[in-house]
Structures are given as structure tokens and as C-alpha cells.
Tab-separated table of C-alpha atoms in Angstrom:
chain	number	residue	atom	x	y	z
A	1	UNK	CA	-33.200	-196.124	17.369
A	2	UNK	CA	-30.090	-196.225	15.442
A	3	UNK	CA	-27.614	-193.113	14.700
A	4	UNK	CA	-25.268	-194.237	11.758
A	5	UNK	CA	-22.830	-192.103	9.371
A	6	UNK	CA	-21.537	-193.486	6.357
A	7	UNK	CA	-18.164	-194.854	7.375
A	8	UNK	CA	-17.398	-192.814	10.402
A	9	UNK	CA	-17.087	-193.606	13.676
A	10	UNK	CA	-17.325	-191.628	16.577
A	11	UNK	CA	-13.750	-190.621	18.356
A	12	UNK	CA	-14.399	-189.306	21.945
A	13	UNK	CA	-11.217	-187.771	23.511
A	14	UNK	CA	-11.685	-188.050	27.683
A	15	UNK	CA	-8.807	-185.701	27.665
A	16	UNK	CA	-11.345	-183.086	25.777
A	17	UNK	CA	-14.089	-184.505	28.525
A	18	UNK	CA	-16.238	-185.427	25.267
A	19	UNK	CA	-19.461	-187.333	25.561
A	20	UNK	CA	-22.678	-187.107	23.966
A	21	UNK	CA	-25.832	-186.086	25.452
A	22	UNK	CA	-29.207	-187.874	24.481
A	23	UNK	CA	-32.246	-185.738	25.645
A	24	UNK	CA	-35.979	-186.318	26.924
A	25	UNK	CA	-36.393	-187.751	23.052
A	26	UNK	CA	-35.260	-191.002	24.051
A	27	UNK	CA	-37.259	-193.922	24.938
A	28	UNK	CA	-38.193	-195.296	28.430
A	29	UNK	CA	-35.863	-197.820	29.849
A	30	UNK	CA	-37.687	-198.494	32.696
A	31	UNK	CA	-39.372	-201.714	33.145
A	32	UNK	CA	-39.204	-202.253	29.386
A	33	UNK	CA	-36.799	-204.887	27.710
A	34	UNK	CA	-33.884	-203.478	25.444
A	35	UNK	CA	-30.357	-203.935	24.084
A	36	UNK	CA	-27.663	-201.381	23.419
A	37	UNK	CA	-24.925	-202.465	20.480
A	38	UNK	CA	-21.976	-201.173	19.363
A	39	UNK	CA	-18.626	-201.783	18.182
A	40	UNK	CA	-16.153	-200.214	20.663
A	41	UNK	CA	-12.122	-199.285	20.280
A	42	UNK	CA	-10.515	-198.118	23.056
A	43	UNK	CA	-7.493	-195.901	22.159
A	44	UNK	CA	-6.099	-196.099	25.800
A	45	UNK	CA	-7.402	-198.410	28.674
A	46	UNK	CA	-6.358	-196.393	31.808
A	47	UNK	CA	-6.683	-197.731	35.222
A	48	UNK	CA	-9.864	-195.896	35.511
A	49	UNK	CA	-12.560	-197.575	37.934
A	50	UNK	CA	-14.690	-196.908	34.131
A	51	UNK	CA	-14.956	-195.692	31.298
A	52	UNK	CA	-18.175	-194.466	30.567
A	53	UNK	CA	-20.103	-196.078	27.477
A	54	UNK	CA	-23.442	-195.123	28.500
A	55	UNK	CA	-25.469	-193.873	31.737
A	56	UNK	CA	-28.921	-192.951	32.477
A	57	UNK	CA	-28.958	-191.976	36.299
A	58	UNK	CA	-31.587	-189.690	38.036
A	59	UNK	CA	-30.995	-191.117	41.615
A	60	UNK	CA	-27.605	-192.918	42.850
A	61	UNK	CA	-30.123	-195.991	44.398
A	62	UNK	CA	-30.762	-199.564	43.196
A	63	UNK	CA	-31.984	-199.938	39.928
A	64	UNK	CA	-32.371	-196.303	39.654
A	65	UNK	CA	-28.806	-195.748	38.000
A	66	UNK	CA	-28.206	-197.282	34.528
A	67	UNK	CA	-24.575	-197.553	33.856
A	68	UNK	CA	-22.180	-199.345	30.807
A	69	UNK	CA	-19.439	-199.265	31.279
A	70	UNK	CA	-15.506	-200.643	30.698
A	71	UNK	CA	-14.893	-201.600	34.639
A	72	UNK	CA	-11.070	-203.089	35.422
A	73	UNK	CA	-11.008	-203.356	32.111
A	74	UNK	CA	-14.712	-205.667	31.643
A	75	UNK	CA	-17.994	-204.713	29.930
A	76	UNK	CA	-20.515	-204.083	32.638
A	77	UNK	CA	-23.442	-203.865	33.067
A	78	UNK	CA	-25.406	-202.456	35.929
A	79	UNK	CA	-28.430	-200.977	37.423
A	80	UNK	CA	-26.434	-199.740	41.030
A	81	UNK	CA	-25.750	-202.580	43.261
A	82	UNK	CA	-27.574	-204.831	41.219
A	83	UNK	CA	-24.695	-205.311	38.250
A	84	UNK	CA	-23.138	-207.686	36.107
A	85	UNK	CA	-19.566	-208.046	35.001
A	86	UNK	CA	-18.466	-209.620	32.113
A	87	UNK	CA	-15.086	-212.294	31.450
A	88	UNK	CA	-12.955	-211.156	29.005
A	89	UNK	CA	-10.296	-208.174	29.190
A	90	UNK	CA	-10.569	-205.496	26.700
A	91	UNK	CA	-7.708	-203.837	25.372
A	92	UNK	CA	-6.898	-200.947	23.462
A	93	UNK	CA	-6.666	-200.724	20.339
A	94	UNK	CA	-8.800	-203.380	18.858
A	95	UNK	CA	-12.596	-203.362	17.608
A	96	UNK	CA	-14.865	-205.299	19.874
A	97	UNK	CA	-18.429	-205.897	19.326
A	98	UNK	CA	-20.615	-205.634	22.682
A	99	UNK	CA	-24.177	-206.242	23.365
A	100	UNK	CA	-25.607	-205.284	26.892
A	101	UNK	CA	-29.158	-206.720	27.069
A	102	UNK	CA	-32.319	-206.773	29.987
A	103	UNK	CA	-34.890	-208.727	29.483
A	104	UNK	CA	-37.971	-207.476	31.452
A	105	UNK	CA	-40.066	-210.782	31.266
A	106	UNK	CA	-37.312	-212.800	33.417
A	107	UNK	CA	-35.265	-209.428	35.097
A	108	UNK	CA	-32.349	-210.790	33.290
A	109	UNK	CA	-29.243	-209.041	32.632
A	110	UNK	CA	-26.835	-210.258	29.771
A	111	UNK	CA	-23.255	-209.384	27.593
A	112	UNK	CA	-21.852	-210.197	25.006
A	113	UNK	CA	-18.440	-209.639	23.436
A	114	UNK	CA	-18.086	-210.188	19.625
A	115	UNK	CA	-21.519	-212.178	19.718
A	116	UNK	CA	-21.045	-214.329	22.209
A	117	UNK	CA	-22.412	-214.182	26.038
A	118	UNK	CA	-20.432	-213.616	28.307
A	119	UNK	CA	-22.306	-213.542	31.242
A	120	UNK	CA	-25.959	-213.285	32.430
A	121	UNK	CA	-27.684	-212.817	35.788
A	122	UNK	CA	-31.322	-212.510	36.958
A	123	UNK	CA	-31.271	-208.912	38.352
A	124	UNK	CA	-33.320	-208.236	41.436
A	125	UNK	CA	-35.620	-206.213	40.283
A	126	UNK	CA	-35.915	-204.437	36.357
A	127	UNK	CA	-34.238	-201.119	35.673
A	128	UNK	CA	-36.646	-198.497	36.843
A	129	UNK	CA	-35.224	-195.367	36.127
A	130	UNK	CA	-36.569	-192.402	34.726
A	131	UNK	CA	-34.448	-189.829	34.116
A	132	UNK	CA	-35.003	-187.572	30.598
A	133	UNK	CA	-31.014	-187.890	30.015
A	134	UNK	CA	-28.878	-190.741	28.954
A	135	UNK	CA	-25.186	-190.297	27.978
A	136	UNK	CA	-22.530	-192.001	25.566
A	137	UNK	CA	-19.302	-191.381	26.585
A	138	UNK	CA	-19.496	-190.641	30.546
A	139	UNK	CA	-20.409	-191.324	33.647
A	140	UNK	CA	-20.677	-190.005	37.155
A	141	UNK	CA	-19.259	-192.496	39.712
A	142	UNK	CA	-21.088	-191.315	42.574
A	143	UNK	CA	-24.005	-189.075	43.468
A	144	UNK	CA	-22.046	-185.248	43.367
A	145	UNK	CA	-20.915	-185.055	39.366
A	146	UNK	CA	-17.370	-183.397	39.477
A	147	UNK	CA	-13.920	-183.830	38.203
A	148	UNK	CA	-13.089	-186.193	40.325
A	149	UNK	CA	-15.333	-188.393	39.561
A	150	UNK	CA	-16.110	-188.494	36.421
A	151	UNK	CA	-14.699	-190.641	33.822
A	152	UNK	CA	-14.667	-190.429	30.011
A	153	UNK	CA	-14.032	-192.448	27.145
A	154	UNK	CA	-11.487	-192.399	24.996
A	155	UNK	CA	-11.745	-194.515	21.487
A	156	UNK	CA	-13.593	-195.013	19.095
A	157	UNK	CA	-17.762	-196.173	19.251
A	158	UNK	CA	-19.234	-197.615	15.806
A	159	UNK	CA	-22.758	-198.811	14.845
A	160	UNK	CA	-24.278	-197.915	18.187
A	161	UNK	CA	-27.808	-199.018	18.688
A	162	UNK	CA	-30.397	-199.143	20.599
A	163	UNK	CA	-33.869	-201.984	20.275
A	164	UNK	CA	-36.713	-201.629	22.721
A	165	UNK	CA	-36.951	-205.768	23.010
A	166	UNK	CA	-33.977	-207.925	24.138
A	167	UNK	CA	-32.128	-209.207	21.462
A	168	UNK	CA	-31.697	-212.960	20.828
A	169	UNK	CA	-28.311	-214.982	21.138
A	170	UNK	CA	-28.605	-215.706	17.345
A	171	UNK	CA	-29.308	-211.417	16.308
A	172	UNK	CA	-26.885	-210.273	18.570
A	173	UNK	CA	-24.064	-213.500	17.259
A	174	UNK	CA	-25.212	-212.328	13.752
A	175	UNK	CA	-24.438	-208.412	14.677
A	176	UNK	CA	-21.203	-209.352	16.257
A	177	UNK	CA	-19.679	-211.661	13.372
A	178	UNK	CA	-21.220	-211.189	9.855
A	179	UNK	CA	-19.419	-208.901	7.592
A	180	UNK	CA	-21.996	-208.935	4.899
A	181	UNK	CA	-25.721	-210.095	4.615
């Protein structure tokens, strides 16, 4: 499933509290392989635990709570207590290309920052949540949504994308650092 504008991005303002909403149309997650892609700039890079990038939560438990996210300033990856972090620092204001990936086969977690990994990790068990709502944008740091607890993105996401298998090293390299096929 791919969303894609003819050279646009999408700005989401977190002073605005803008995110996108993705309803029941979306495909299961749970115990399914899949990648998420998309080129991310980050206008500001606040000391925010994260900024949302995507989350599909219907219970605050492990592997019920699917969250990407910018944490201290990392891509991140996790399913509630059962996460992955990646290496480098992102900064505002310049393009990176990420690529969070779970492969059911082996429960293994993986990013990637401008096509190459980052880090991976055998989760303990696959994401198995089942909630009808994922967001871009946001996410809810704990399990009573508020103000306070809530934290938005604010940048700029590009070519976001979702495939129901998990990518290989070479696609996702490919996505990351071709300019033209």
C-alpha cells in the first residue's frame, strides 16, 4: 500500500497536533511480515521521549503496541517492551531514508537508515496486535491518551510505504540510495 503525490511531501506541524489517521482499511500486522518506508525530515528534534512516525496500539502490553518512532533522537522500533533501537542520531533538517522491518518467519526486528541496517534483533514473540487504527504522525506514550503524553511530529514524511513481506537488505539499500532506475 503506497500513498504518493506528485512532488509533495507531507509537513505535519506537532504544534497544530497534526497526524494522520489510517482506518479499519488497513492490513493486518499481526503475525504477518512487513516493512514501513519513508523518507523523513525533521524540522525540529525536541527533547521529546518521541516523536511519533507511526503507532498501531489497542492494548499498552507486549507485542500488543506497535510503535515508530524518533526516540533520544534514534529510529525505533518496537512492539512494547520488546523494542529495538537503532545507532545513528537524526537531526533536523536533513532527509533520511528509514526502513523498519519484522520478519514473521524468524520474529526478527530490523532498521535501516539511508539503506543500510542499523540494527536487528530476534523479538520475543511477533507483533500481535489488532487494533482497526494505525497512525502517522503520533503516538500515545502510555495507556490514558492526553496532552501530556502525547507526542507529534514535526517535519516533513516522503514516499511512505507500506509491503506485507519483509523487505530484503538489497530492496530496501536500493530504496534508500538510487535516484533513478
Amino acid at each position: 500500500m503506497t500513498i504518493t503525490g506528485s512532488g509533495q511531501s507531507l509537513l505535519l506541524n506537532s504544534t497544530l497536533g497534526q497526524y494522520i489517521s489510517i482506518g479499519s482499511s488497513f492490513p493486518t500486522l499481526a503475525n504477518h511480515s512487513w516493512t514501513f518506508e519513508l523518507w523523513l525530515h525533521l524540522l525540529a528534534v525536541p527533547s521529546a521521549l518521541n516523536l511519533g512516525i507511526l503507532m498501531q496500539c489497542n492494548s499498552f502490553n507486549m507485542s500488543l503496541c506497535l510503535h515508530i518512532v524518533i526516540r533520544y533522537q534514534k529510529a525505533y522500533l518496537g512492539f512494547y517492551h520488546d523494542d529495538l533501537s537503532g545507532l545513528q542520531t537524526i537531526l533536523a533538517n536533513r532527509w533520511y531514508h528509514m526502513a523498519f522491518v519484522f520478519d514473521s518467519s524468524s520474529n526478527y526486528q530490523s532498521i535501516y537508515v539511508n539503506g543500510i541496517l542499523e540494527q536487528s534483533r530476534q523479538s520475543s514473540q511477533p507483533y500481535q496486535g489488532h487494533s482497526d487504527n494505525l497512525t502517522v504522525g503520533w503516538v500515545v506514550t502510555d495507556s490514558s491518551p492526553s496532552a501530556n503524553n502525547s507526542e507529534y511530529l514535526y517535519g516533513y514524511i516522503d514516499q511512505f510505504s507500506f509491503t506485507h513481506r519483509s523487505k530484503s537488505p538489497d530492496e530496501i539499500l536500493n530504496d534508500g540510495t538510487l535516484s533513478c532506475y
